[in-house]
Coordinates of C-alpha atoms and ligand atoms in Angstrom, one line a residue:
M1 CA -12.0 -2.6 32.7
I2 CA -12.1 -4.5 29.3
D3 CA -15.5 -6.1 28.7
H4 CA -14.2 -8.7 26.3
P5 CA -12.8 -11.9 27.9
T6 CA -10.4 -12.9 25.1
L7 CA -9.1 -9.4 24.9
K8 CA -8.7 -9.1 28.6
A9 CA -6.8 -12.3 28.8
W10 CA -4.4 -11.3 26.0
V11 CA -3.8 -7.9 27.5
D12 CA -3.1 -9.5 30.9
E13 CA -0.6 -11.8 29.2
V14 CA 1.2 -9.0 27.4
V15 CA 1.3 -6.9 30.6
A16 CA 2.9 -9.8 32.5
L17 CA 5.5 -10.2 29.7
C18 CA 6.2 -6.6 28.6
R19 CA 5.9 -4.9 32.1
P20 CA 4.5 -1.5 31.1
E21 CA 4.1 1.2 33.6
S22 CA 0.4 1.5 32.9
V23 CA -2.3 0.4 30.6
H24 CA -4.5 2.7 28.5
L25 CA -7.6 1.4 26.6
C26 CA -8.1 3.8 23.7
D27 CA -11.5 5.3 23.2
G28 CA -10.7 6.9 19.9
S29 CA -12.0 10.3 21.0
K30 CA -10.7 13.7 19.8
A31 CA -9.8 14.5 23.4
E32 CA -7.7 11.3 23.5
F33 CA -5.8 12.3 20.3
E34 CA -5.3 15.8 21.7
S35 CA -3.9 14.7 25.0
L36 CA -1.6 12.1 23.3
A37 CA -0.4 14.8 20.9
Q38 CA 0.4 17.1 23.8
A39 CA 2.4 14.3 25.5
L40 CA 4.2 13.8 22.2
I41 CA 5.0 17.6 22.1
D42 CA 6.3 17.3 25.6
S43 CA 8.6 14.4 24.7
K44 CA 9.7 16.3 21.5
T45 CA 8.3 13.7 19.2
F46 CA 5.8 16.2 17.8
V47 CA 6.1 19.8 16.9
R48 CA 2.8 21.6 16.4
L49 CA 2.4 23.1 12.9
K50 CA 0.5 26.1 11.9
R51 CA -1.8 23.9 9.9
P52 CA -4.7 23.2 12.2
G53 CA -4.5 20.0 14.2
S54 CA -1.3 19.0 12.4
F55 CA 2.2 17.9 13.7
W56 CA 5.7 17.4 12.4
S57 CA 7.8 14.5 13.6
H58 CA 11.0 12.9 12.5
S59 CA 12.5 9.5 13.0
T60 CA 16.0 8.4 13.5
P61 CA 18.0 7.6 10.3
D62 CA 17.9 3.9 11.1
D63 CA 14.1 3.8 11.1
V64 CA 12.8 5.4 8.0
A65 CA 11.0 2.6 5.9
R66 CA 9.7 -0.9 5.9
V67 CA 12.4 -3.5 6.7
E68 CA 11.8 -6.4 4.4
E69 CA 14.8 -8.4 5.6
A70 CA 13.4 -8.4 9.1
T71 CA 9.8 -9.3 8.0
F72 CA 8.9 -13.0 8.6
I73 CA 6.0 -15.3 7.7
C74 CA 6.2 -17.9 10.5
S75 CA 3.9 -20.6 9.1
L76 CA 4.0 -24.0 10.6
K77 CA 5.5 -25.4 7.4
E78 CA 8.3 -23.5 5.6
E79 CA 6.7 -24.5 2.3
D80 CA 3.6 -22.4 3.1
A81 CA 5.6 -19.2 3.4
G82 CA 7.0 -19.9 0.0
P83 CA 10.2 -18.7 -1.8
T84 CA 9.5 -15.0 -1.6
N85 CA 9.1 -14.7 2.2
H86 CA 11.5 -15.0 5.1
W87 CA 10.5 -17.9 7.2
K88 CA 11.3 -19.2 10.6
D89 CA 9.6 -22.0 12.6
P90 CA 7.0 -20.3 14.9
Q91 CA 8.5 -21.9 18.0
E92 CA 12.0 -20.8 17.1
M93 CA 10.8 -17.3 16.4
K94 CA 9.0 -17.2 19.7
K95 CA 12.3 -18.2 21.4
I96 CA 13.9 -15.1 19.8
L97 CA 11.0 -12.8 20.5
T98 CA 10.1 -13.7 24.1
P99 CA 13.4 -12.5 25.6
L100 CA 13.2 -9.3 23.5
L101 CA 9.6 -8.7 24.7
K102 CA 10.4 -9.4 28.4
G103 CA 10.2 -6.0 30.1
C104 CA 10.3 -4.2 26.8
M105 CA 7.6 -1.7 27.8
Q106 CA 9.2 -0.8 31.1
G107 CA 8.6 2.9 31.9
R108 CA 6.0 3.2 29.1
V109 CA 2.3 3.1 28.6
L110 CA 0.7 0.1 27.0
Y111 CA -2.0 1.3 24.7
V112 CA -4.8 -1.0 23.6
I113 CA -6.3 -0.1 20.3
P114 CA -9.4 -1.9 19.2
F115 CA -9.8 -1.3 15.4
C116 CA -11.9 -2.3 12.5
L117 CA -10.6 -2.8 9.0
G118 CA -13.4 -1.8 6.6
P119 CA -16.7 -0.1 7.3
L120 CA -18.0 -1.0 10.7
H121 CA -20.9 -3.6 10.3
S122 CA -19.8 -4.6 6.8
P123 CA -19.8 -8.3 6.2
F124 CA -16.3 -7.9 4.6
S125 CA -14.8 -6.1 7.6
R126 CA -12.5 -7.7 10.2
F127 CA -11.6 -6.7 13.8
G128 CA -8.1 -6.3 15.2
V129 CA -6.5 -5.1 18.4
Q130 CA -3.1 -3.5 18.4
I131 CA -1.2 -3.2 21.6
T132 CA 1.6 -0.7 21.3
D133 CA 3.9 1.3 23.6
S134 CA 4.1 4.2 21.2
A135 CA 1.8 7.2 21.5
Y136 CA 2.9 8.2 18.0
V137 CA 1.6 5.0 16.7
V138 CA -1.7 5.5 18.5
C139 CA -2.1 9.0 17.0
N140 CA -1.5 7.5 13.5
M141 CA -3.9 4.6 14.1
H142 CA -6.5 7.3 15.1
I143 CA -6.3 8.5 11.5
M144 CA -5.6 5.3 9.6
T145 CA -8.3 3.0 11.1
R146 CA -11.7 3.1 12.6
M147 CA -10.9 2.5 16.2
G148 CA -11.9 3.1 19.8
A149 CA -14.9 2.6 22.0
N150 CA -17.5 2.0 19.3
V151 CA -15.3 -0.6 17.7
L152 CA -14.8 -2.4 21.0
E153 CA -18.5 -2.4 21.5
A154 CA -19.1 -3.9 18.0
M155 CA -16.3 -6.4 18.7
K156 CA -18.0 -7.9 21.7
G157 CA -18.2 -11.7 21.4
K158 CA -16.4 -11.6 18.1
Y159 CA -13.0 -12.7 16.9
F160 CA -10.1 -10.2 16.5
V161 CA -6.6 -10.4 15.2
P162 CA -4.1 -9.7 18.0
C163 CA -1.3 -7.3 16.8
L164 CA 1.5 -6.7 19.3
H165 CA 3.9 -3.8 18.8
S166 CA 6.7 -2.5 20.8
V167 CA 9.3 0.1 19.8
G168 CA 11.7 -2.1 21.9
A169 CA 13.1 0.8 24.0
P170 CA 12.4 0.2 27.7
L171 CA 13.0 3.2 30.0
K172 CA 14.9 2.7 33.2
P173 CA 13.6 4.5 36.3
G174 CA 14.4 8.2 35.9
E175 CA 15.6 7.9 32.3
T176 CA 14.3 10.6 30.0
D177 CA 12.8 9.5 26.7
V178 CA 14.2 10.3 23.3
S179 CA 12.1 11.9 20.6
W180 CA 12.0 8.7 18.4
P181 CA 12.3 5.6 20.6
C182 CA 13.2 2.4 18.6
S183 CA 15.5 -0.5 19.1
K184 CA 19.0 0.1 17.9
K185 CA 19.7 -3.6 17.7
D186 CA 16.7 -5.7 16.8
K187 CA 13.9 -5.3 14.4
Y188 CA 11.3 -8.1 13.7
I189 CA 8.0 -7.8 11.9
V190 CA 6.5 -11.3 12.4
H191 CA 3.4 -12.9 11.2
F192 CA 1.9 -16.2 12.4
P193 CA -0.6 -17.1 9.7
E194 CA -2.2 -20.1 11.4
E195 CA -2.6 -18.3 14.7
K196 CA -3.5 -15.1 12.9
R197 CA -1.2 -13.0 15.0
V198 CA 1.3 -10.3 14.4
I199 CA 4.3 -9.3 16.6
S200 CA 6.3 -6.3 15.6
F201 CA 9.4 -5.3 17.6
G202 CA 12.0 -2.5 17.3
S203 CA 10.6 0.0 14.7
G204 CA 8.1 2.9 15.1
Y205 CA 7.8 3.7 11.3
G206 CA 4.9 3.2 8.9
G207 CA 4.1 -0.3 7.8
N208 CA 6.5 -1.7 10.4
A209 CA 4.4 -0.3 13.3
L210 CA 0.9 0.6 12.0
L211 CA -0.1 -3.1 12.0
G212 CA -3.6 -2.6 10.5
K213 CA -1.9 -1.8 7.2
K214 CA 0.6 -4.3 5.6
S215 CA 0.7 -6.8 8.5
F216 CA -3.0 -7.3 9.0
A217 CA -4.8 -6.0 5.9
L218 CA -2.3 -7.6 3.5
R219 CA -0.2 -10.4 5.1
I220 CA -2.8 -11.9 7.4
G221 CA -5.6 -10.6 5.1
S222 CA -4.3 -12.5 2.1
V223 CA -4.2 -15.7 4.2
L224 CA -7.8 -15.1 5.3
G225 CA -8.8 -14.3 1.8
R226 CA -7.4 -17.6 0.5
K227 CA -9.2 -19.6 3.1
E228 CA -12.5 -17.7 2.9
G229 CA -12.6 -17.1 -0.9
W230 CA -11.7 -13.4 -1.4
L231 CA -8.7 -11.2 -2.3
A232 CA -6.6 -8.9 -0.1
E233 CA -4.6 -6.7 -2.5
H234 CA -2.1 -3.8 -2.6
M235 CA -4.4 -1.8 -4.7
L236 CA -6.0 1.6 -4.9
I237 CA -9.7 1.8 -5.7
M238 CA -11.1 4.7 -7.8
G239 CA -14.4 5.7 -9.3
V240 CA -14.3 7.1 -12.9
T241 CA -17.2 9.1 -14.3
N242 CA -17.4 10.0 -18.0
P243 CA -19.0 13.2 -19.4
E244 CA -22.3 11.4 -19.8
G245 CA -22.4 10.7 -16.1
K246 CA -21.7 6.9 -16.4
K247 CA -19.5 5.6 -13.6
K248 CA -17.1 2.6 -13.4
Y249 CA -14.8 1.6 -10.6
F250 CA -11.2 0.4 -11.1
A251 CA -8.7 -1.2 -8.8
A252 CA -5.0 -0.8 -9.5
A253 CA -1.8 -2.5 -8.1
F254 CA 1.5 -0.6 -8.3
P255 CA 4.5 -1.4 -6.1
S256 CA 5.3 0.9 -3.2
A257 CA 5.9 4.5 -4.2
C258 CA 4.9 3.9 -7.8
G259 CA 1.8 6.0 -8.1
K260 CA -1.2 4.6 -6.4
T261 CA -2.0 7.7 -4.3
N262 CA -1.5 9.8 -7.5
L263 CA -3.9 7.7 -9.6
A264 CA -6.4 7.3 -6.8
M265 CA -6.9 11.1 -6.7
L266 CA -6.2 12.0 -10.3
K267 CA -7.3 15.4 -11.4
S268 CA -8.5 14.9 -14.9
A269 CA -6.8 16.6 -17.8
L270 CA -9.8 15.8 -20.0
P271 CA -12.9 18.0 -19.5
G272 CA -15.9 16.2 -18.2
W273 CA -14.0 13.2 -16.9
K274 CA -13.9 12.8 -13.1
V275 CA -12.0 10.5 -10.7
E276 CA -13.1 9.9 -7.1
C277 CA -11.1 8.0 -4.5
V278 CA -12.3 5.0 -2.5
G279 CA -8.8 4.1 -1.3
D280 CA -5.1 4.6 -2.1
D281 CA -3.3 1.5 -0.9
I282 CA -5.3 -1.6 0.0
A283 CA -8.4 -3.3 -1.5
W284 CA -10.3 -6.2 0.0
M285 CA -12.3 -7.7 -2.9
H286 CA -15.1 -10.3 -3.0
F287 CA -17.1 -11.9 -5.8
R288 CA -20.8 -11.8 -5.1
Q289 CA -23.7 -13.8 -6.3
D290 CA -24.0 -11.6 -9.4
G291 CA -20.6 -12.7 -10.5
R292 CA -19.1 -9.3 -10.1
L293 CA -16.1 -8.3 -8.0
Y294 CA -16.8 -5.8 -5.2
A295 CA -14.1 -3.8 -3.3
V296 CA -13.9 -2.2 0.1
N297 CA -11.0 -0.1 1.5
P298 CA -10.0 -1.5 4.8
E299 CA -8.4 1.7 5.8
F300 CA -9.7 5.0 7.1
G301 CA -6.8 7.3 6.1
F302 CA -3.9 7.8 3.8
F303 CA -0.2 7.2 4.7
G304 CA 1.1 8.8 1.5
V305 CA 4.5 9.6 0.1
A306 CA 5.2 13.3 0.6
P307 CA 8.1 14.1 -1.7
G308 CA 6.9 14.8 -5.2
T309 CA 3.4 15.8 -4.0
S310 CA 2.5 19.2 -5.2
Y311 CA -0.5 21.2 -6.6
A312 CA 0.9 20.2 -10.0
S313 CA 1.2 16.5 -9.4
N314 CA -1.6 15.8 -6.9
G315 CA -3.7 18.9 -5.9
Y316 CA -6.3 16.8 -4.1
A317 CA -3.7 15.2 -1.9
M318 CA -2.4 18.8 -1.1
D319 CA -6.0 19.8 -0.1
T320 CA -6.4 16.6 2.0
I321 CA -3.4 17.4 4.1
K322 CA -4.3 21.0 5.0
K323 CA -5.3 20.1 8.5
D324 CA -5.4 17.2 11.0
T325 CA -2.4 15.6 9.5
I326 CA 0.8 14.0 10.9
F327 CA 3.9 14.6 8.8
T328 CA 6.9 12.3 9.4
N329 CA 10.4 13.0 8.0
V330 CA 9.5 16.0 5.9
A331 CA 11.3 19.4 6.4
L332 CA 10.0 22.1 8.7
T333 CA 9.8 25.8 7.7
P334 CA 10.7 28.6 10.1
E335 CA 7.0 29.6 10.1
G336 CA 6.0 26.2 11.4
D337 CA 4.8 24.7 8.1
V338 CA 6.2 21.8 6.1
W339 CA 8.2 21.4 2.9
W340 CA 9.6 18.6 0.8
E341 CA 11.4 18.1 -2.5
G342 CA 8.9 18.7 -5.4
M343 CA 6.4 20.6 -3.3
T344 CA 7.4 23.9 -4.9
E345 CA 9.8 24.6 -7.7
V346 CA 11.9 26.9 -5.6
P347 CA 12.8 25.6 -2.1
P348 CA 12.5 27.9 0.9
P349 CA 15.8 29.6 1.7
K350 CA 16.0 28.1 5.2
L351 CA 14.5 24.9 6.7
T352 CA 15.0 22.4 9.4
D353 CA 15.6 19.1 7.6
W354 CA 14.1 15.7 8.4
Q355 CA 16.9 15.0 10.8
G356 CA 16.3 18.2 12.7
Q357 CA 19.4 20.0 11.3
S358 CA 19.3 23.4 9.7
W359 CA 19.2 23.3 6.0
T360 CA 19.6 25.7 3.0
P361 CA 19.3 24.9 -0.7
D362 CA 23.1 24.7 -1.0
S363 CA 23.4 22.1 1.8
G364 CA 24.0 19.4 -0.8
R365 CA 21.5 17.0 0.7
V366 CA 17.7 16.5 0.6
A367 CA 15.6 18.3 3.1
A368 CA 12.9 15.6 3.3
H369 CA 13.6 11.9 3.4
P370 CA 12.5 10.3 0.1
N371 CA 10.1 8.1 2.1
A372 CA 8.7 11.0 4.2
R373 CA 5.0 10.5 4.6
F374 CA 1.8 12.3 5.6
T375 CA -0.9 10.6 7.7
A376 CA -4.3 12.1 6.8
P377 CA -8.0 11.2 7.2
A378 CA -9.5 9.9 4.0
S379 CA -12.6 11.9 4.8
Q380 CA -10.7 15.1 4.1
C381 CA -10.0 14.2 0.5
P382 CA -12.0 16.6 -1.6
V383 CA -12.7 13.8 -4.1
I384 CA -13.5 11.0 -1.7
D385 CA -16.0 8.8 -3.4
P386 CA -19.6 9.0 -2.1
A387 CA -19.6 5.2 -1.8
W388 CA -16.2 4.9 0.0
Q389 CA -17.8 3.5 3.2
D390 CA -20.5 1.4 1.4
P391 CA -20.5 -1.8 3.5
T392 CA -21.1 -3.9 0.3
G393 CA -18.2 -2.3 -1.5
V394 CA -18.0 -0.9 -5.0
P395 CA -18.3 -3.0 -8.2
I396 CA -15.0 -3.3 -10.0
S397 CA -15.0 -3.1 -13.8
G398 CA -11.3 -2.9 -14.5
I399 CA -8.1 -4.1 -12.8
I400 CA -4.8 -2.3 -13.6
F401 CA -1.3 -3.6 -13.0
G402 CA 1.7 -1.4 -13.3
G403 CA 5.3 -1.0 -12.4
R404 CA 8.2 1.4 -12.7
R405 CA 9.8 0.3 -16.0
A406 CA 12.2 2.5 -18.1
D407 CA 11.7 0.2 -21.1
T408 CA 9.9 -2.7 -22.6
I409 CA 6.4 -2.4 -21.1
P410 CA 4.1 -0.2 -23.2
L411 CA 2.0 2.7 -21.8
V412 CA -1.1 0.4 -21.8
Y413 CA -2.4 -2.9 -23.1
E414 CA -5.2 -5.2 -22.1
S415 CA -5.2 -8.9 -21.3
R416 CA -7.0 -11.3 -23.6
D417 CA -8.9 -12.9 -20.7
W418 CA -8.8 -13.4 -16.9
N419 CA -6.0 -15.9 -16.8
H420 CA -3.9 -13.8 -19.1
G421 CA -4.6 -10.9 -16.8
V422 CA -3.4 -13.0 -13.8
F423 CA -0.3 -13.6 -15.8
L424 CA 0.2 -9.9 -16.2
G425 CA -0.1 -9.4 -12.5
A426 CA 2.3 -12.2 -11.8
S427 CA 4.8 -10.7 -14.3
I428 CA 5.1 -7.2 -12.7
S429 CA 8.7 -6.0 -12.3
S430 CA 9.6 -2.6 -10.9
E431 CA 12.5 -0.5 -9.9
T432 CA 12.9 -0.5 -6.1
T433 CA 11.9 2.8 -4.3
A434 CA 12.6 4.4 -0.9
A435 CA 9.5 2.8 0.6
A436 CA 11.7 -0.2 1.7
K437 CA 15.1 -0.1 3.2
G438 CA 17.7 -1.1 0.7
V439 CA 19.1 -0.2 -2.7
L440 CA 17.1 2.2 -4.9
G441 CA 16.2 1.8 -8.6
K442 CA 17.0 -1.9 -8.8
L443 CA 14.7 -3.8 -11.1
R444 CA 13.0 -6.7 -9.3
H445 CA 10.1 -9.0 -9.8
D446 CA 7.1 -7.8 -7.7
P447 CA 4.2 -10.0 -8.6
F448 CA 0.8 -8.2 -8.1
A449 CA 2.9 -5.5 -6.2
M450 CA 2.5 -8.0 -3.4
L451 CA 6.1 -9.3 -3.1
P452 CA 6.6 -7.9 0.4
F453 CA 3.0 -8.4 1.5
C454 CA 1.8 -11.9 0.5
G455 CA 1.3 -13.9 3.7
Y456 CA 1.7 -17.3 2.0
H457 CA 3.3 -19.2 -0.9
M458 CA 3.1 -16.9 -3.9
G459 CA 2.5 -19.9 -6.2
D460 CA -0.6 -20.7 -4.2
Y461 CA -1.6 -17.0 -4.4
F462 CA -1.5 -17.1 -8.3
A463 CA -3.6 -20.2 -8.2
H464 CA -6.0 -18.5 -5.8
W465 CA -6.4 -15.6 -8.3
I466 CA -7.1 -18.1 -11.1
Q467 CA -9.6 -19.9 -8.9
E468 CA -11.4 -16.7 -7.9
G469 CA -11.8 -15.8 -11.6
K470 CA -14.1 -18.8 -12.0
K471 CA -16.7 -17.0 -9.9
G472 CA -17.4 -14.6 -12.8
T473 CA -18.2 -14.9 -16.5
A474 CA -16.7 -13.1 -19.5
K475 CA -19.5 -10.6 -19.1
T476 CA -19.1 -10.0 -15.3
L477 CA -15.3 -10.3 -14.8
P478 CA -13.3 -7.1 -14.6
H479 CA -11.2 -6.4 -17.7
I480 CA -7.5 -6.5 -16.8
F481 CA -4.9 -4.0 -18.0
S482 CA -1.2 -3.3 -17.7
V483 CA 0.2 0.2 -17.6
N484 CA 3.6 1.8 -17.5
W485 CA 3.8 5.6 -16.8
F486 CA 7.5 5.4 -16.4
R487 CA 8.9 4.4 -19.9
K488 CA 11.8 6.6 -20.9
K489 CA 13.6 7.7 -24.0
D490 CA 16.9 9.6 -23.7
G491 CA 16.5 9.7 -20.0
K492 CA 13.1 11.5 -20.2
F493 CA 9.6 10.1 -19.5
L494 CA 7.7 9.4 -22.7
W495 CA 4.3 10.0 -21.2
P496 CA 3.4 13.1 -19.2
G497 CA 1.6 11.0 -16.5
F498 CA -0.4 12.3 -13.5
G499 CA -3.6 14.1 -14.7
D500 CA -3.0 13.0 -18.2
N501 CA -3.3 9.4 -17.2
I502 CA -7.1 9.9 -17.5
R503 CA -6.5 9.6 -21.3
V504 CA -5.4 6.0 -20.7
I505 CA -8.2 5.3 -18.3
K506 CA -10.7 6.7 -20.8
W507 CA -9.5 4.0 -23.3
M508 CA -10.0 1.3 -20.7
F509 CA -13.5 2.7 -19.9
E510 CA -14.4 2.5 -23.6
R511 CA -12.9 -1.0 -24.0
I512 CA -15.1 -2.2 -21.1
D513 CA -18.1 -0.7 -22.7
G514 CA -17.2 -2.4 -26.0
A515 CA -16.9 1.0 -27.7
K516 CA -13.3 0.6 -28.9
E517 CA -11.7 -2.0 -31.1
G518 CA -8.3 -3.1 -29.8
V519 CA -5.3 -4.2 -31.8
S520 CA -4.3 -7.8 -31.2
S521 CA -0.6 -8.1 -30.5
P522 CA 1.9 -10.8 -29.2
I523 CA 1.6 -9.4 -25.7
G524 CA -2.2 -8.7 -25.6
I525 CA -4.6 -6.0 -26.8
L526 CA -3.1 -2.6 -27.6
P527 CA -5.0 0.6 -28.3
Q528 CA -5.2 2.0 -31.8
P529 CA -3.0 5.1 -31.3
E530 CA -5.9 7.3 -32.4
D531 CA -8.1 5.8 -29.6
I532 CA -5.9 7.5 -26.9
D533 CA -7.5 10.9 -26.6
L534 CA -4.7 13.5 -26.9
S535 CA -7.0 16.6 -27.1
G536 CA -5.4 19.6 -25.5
L537 CA -2.1 17.8 -24.9
K538 CA 1.1 19.1 -26.3
I539 CA 3.1 16.0 -27.1
E540 CA 5.8 15.5 -29.6
K541 CA 4.8 13.7 -32.8
G542 CA 5.6 10.0 -32.5
Q543 CA 6.0 10.1 -28.8
L544 CA 2.7 8.2 -28.1
A545 CA 3.7 5.6 -30.7
E546 CA 7.0 5.3 -28.9
A547 CA 5.3 4.9 -25.5
L548 CA 3.0 2.2 -27.0
K549 CA 5.7 0.3 -28.9
V550 CA 6.2 -3.4 -28.5
N551 CA 9.8 -4.0 -29.2
P552 CA 10.4 -7.7 -30.1
V553 CA 14.1 -7.5 -28.9
E554 CA 13.0 -6.2 -25.5
W555 CA 10.1 -8.6 -25.3
K556 CA 12.2 -11.7 -26.1
Q557 CA 14.4 -10.6 -23.2
E558 CA 11.3 -10.1 -21.0
A559 CA 10.0 -13.5 -21.8
K560 CA 13.4 -15.0 -21.0
T561 CA 13.5 -13.2 -17.7
L562 CA 10.1 -14.5 -16.8
E563 CA 11.0 -18.0 -17.9
D564 CA 14.0 -17.8 -15.5
Y565 CA 11.8 -16.4 -12.7
F566 CA 8.7 -18.5 -12.6
P567 CA 10.5 -21.9 -11.8
L568 CA 11.1 -20.3 -8.3
F569 CA 7.5 -21.3 -7.5
G570 CA 8.2 -25.0 -8.2
N571 CA 5.3 -27.3 -8.5
K572 CA 3.0 -24.6 -7.0
L573 CA 3.2 -22.6 -10.2
P574 CA -0.3 -23.0 -11.7
P575 CA -0.4 -24.7 -15.2
E576 CA -2.4 -21.6 -16.4
I577 CA 0.7 -19.4 -15.8
K578 CA 3.0 -21.8 -17.5
E579 CA 0.6 -21.9 -20.4
Q580 CA 0.5 -18.0 -20.7
L581 CA 4.3 -17.9 -20.6
A582 CA 4.5 -20.5 -23.4
I583 CA 2.1 -18.4 -25.4
L584 CA 4.2 -15.3 -24.8
K585 CA 7.4 -17.1 -25.9
K586 CA 5.8 -18.6 -28.9
N587 CA 4.5 -15.2 -30.0
F588 CA 8.1 -13.9 -30.2
I589 CA 9.7 -16.8 -32.1
Ligands
LIG601 P1 2.8 3.3 -1.3 O1 2.1 4.3 -0.4 O2 4.3 3.3 -1.0 O3 2.2 2.0 -1.5 O4 2.9 3.9 -2.8 P2 2.0 4.6 -3.8 O5 1.9 3.7 -5.0 O6 0.7 5.2 -3.2 O7 2.9 5.8 -4.3 P3 2.7 7.3 -4.7 O8 1.4 7.5 -5.4 O9 2.9 8.2 -3.5 O10 3.9 7.4 -5.7 C1 4.6 8.5 -5.8 C2 5.7 8.4 -6.8 O11 5.2 8.0 -8.1 C3 6.4 9.7 -7.0 O12 7.8 9.4 -7.3 C4 5.7 10.2 -8.3 O13 6.5 11.2 -9.0 C5 5.5 9.0 -9.1 N1 4.4 9.1 -10.0 C6 3.1 8.9 -9.7 N2 2.3 9.0 -10.8 C7 3.2 9.2 -11.9 C8 3.0 9.4 -13.3 O14 1.9 9.3 -13.8 N3 4.2 9.5 -14.0 C9 5.4 9.6 -13.4 N4 6.5 9.7 -14.2 N5 5.6 9.4 -12.1 C10 4.5 9.2 -11.3
LIG602 C1 4.2 0.8 1.1 O1 5.5 0.7 1.4 O2 3.7 0.1 0.2 C2 3.4 1.7 1.9 C3 4.0 2.4 3.1 O3 2.2 1.9 1.6 S1 4.0 1.4 4.5 O4 2.7 1.5 5.2 O5 5.1 1.9 5.4 O6 4.2 0.0 4.2
LIG603 MN1 1.6 0.5 -0.1

């Protein structure tokens, strides 16, 4: 049945261990999606919405986000996982996983999903195969990846990354299924970097279960990138065109639920400026012979945060999800449509909330889970970039790092050079969000927005970035910027954000073109306040200055925090980072 000897052997091995009722090799067709969706309607996992081809589903309250405490990098040596990852010896981990996997697919179908990360036939793309016992996961993979018969064909004789997933909920004979099967006891999201394998057990949600995303494209991807000389990053990719028709591409890293989807599809507040989207979550980037950095989006769809998405904040995302979209953990309207906090100013009078309970505005609880998500095809985005599937990628002129910071970090500044830019990426801190299980709003270090996603020692990762920068010249390397849309005064955001962020991007664009002088400061290059185009924006006097301010008291504290943090990486902390930290400290004495 499977014309790929390695794949066939692996499937046979998993069948013998997990004991599914049957095996289904996915062809990726529309008919396949339809029939799985119908099966999910029958098992009450899906409710058909009035939006064409769209479905509502909701998970159990114990399976709503990534589980970082259950995520492991099982490298042969503990040192290679580094201080920011959970580690276990691969053999020890297999001793835990094997008994859990034994018979775990009983009563279920084992689906085999051949998928390709990146455009098919691109030299930068990689193959994977996900085995899963969740039809919900298959439907999501249909949207999120290029998958199916044509991928299997292209994969013939080629290497693929095996990604094994089970919801960990075997069905006894005669037992009826629940609408959201997952393990009540055990969750493990495990990566074997040397074997280039992923095993995920117990969860059906998002990045825990859609293994092409964080597990392969980032954790295994970063390991491949280090070895092969490229970068796997938690970054959006966007094209920016100025009123003269000149275009530049940017890649931007923000921690989970901190604004990548918003920026990737920004609706410009400045006339004549246009943003087009290549990707909203992950970038695979390679330096080419010309010394420039090129990016491809390994994904095929968006798994975007629903709450807060509206025609005011992200109209293009709203248009993307009009059809053929899976909604998870949003609220359901009596008319068979969806709703979430922030979608409209006035909530509907009556809803079914994300837990399936009836809800009214005075219920005293949210209707949608804060990490409720939509799964939608990238091709439906009205501002998808014409080059989004270009097999060679798009040339990156600017890299942006950002976090959710109520203070200290100014609206925008530029690094002095590549190594200083690497330091800015390494220095990101951000308040935690609902994208991962755990406390909300707690400030934590999240270097390069990769804290939960780097598949090896973060100190080696910094060194890899410094090394990669040597492939370019001052002329060809992307400029590197830091932004903060989230700075507050008296509890209110200082910067309007969203579509107005184009004003900041415009300054970057002009800096890259050499059209704007910056102001040298102790932290890097700041804009002259008059160089941020505020035309047509009603903003209180002094507010921009406040948003751009470098407060020495706060920065002394920031430098101290970083000085306390970086020793975590021990002797793997590159001297270049130490040097940048020393410069920062010296500048505030
Ligand atoms: P993942 O998919 O989890 O990796 O995250 P993401 O970075 O794509 O997150 P997303 O764009 O969905 O972030 C949404 C959150 O960021 C919401 O809380 C938005 O309100 C907020 N946000 C996005 N852009 C802005 C902005 O310019 N200003 C402010 N204040 N908030 C913003
Ligand atoms: C994130 O948490 O950064 C996401 C969502 O993009 S998930 O795919 O669930 O990891
Ligand atoms: Mn993400």
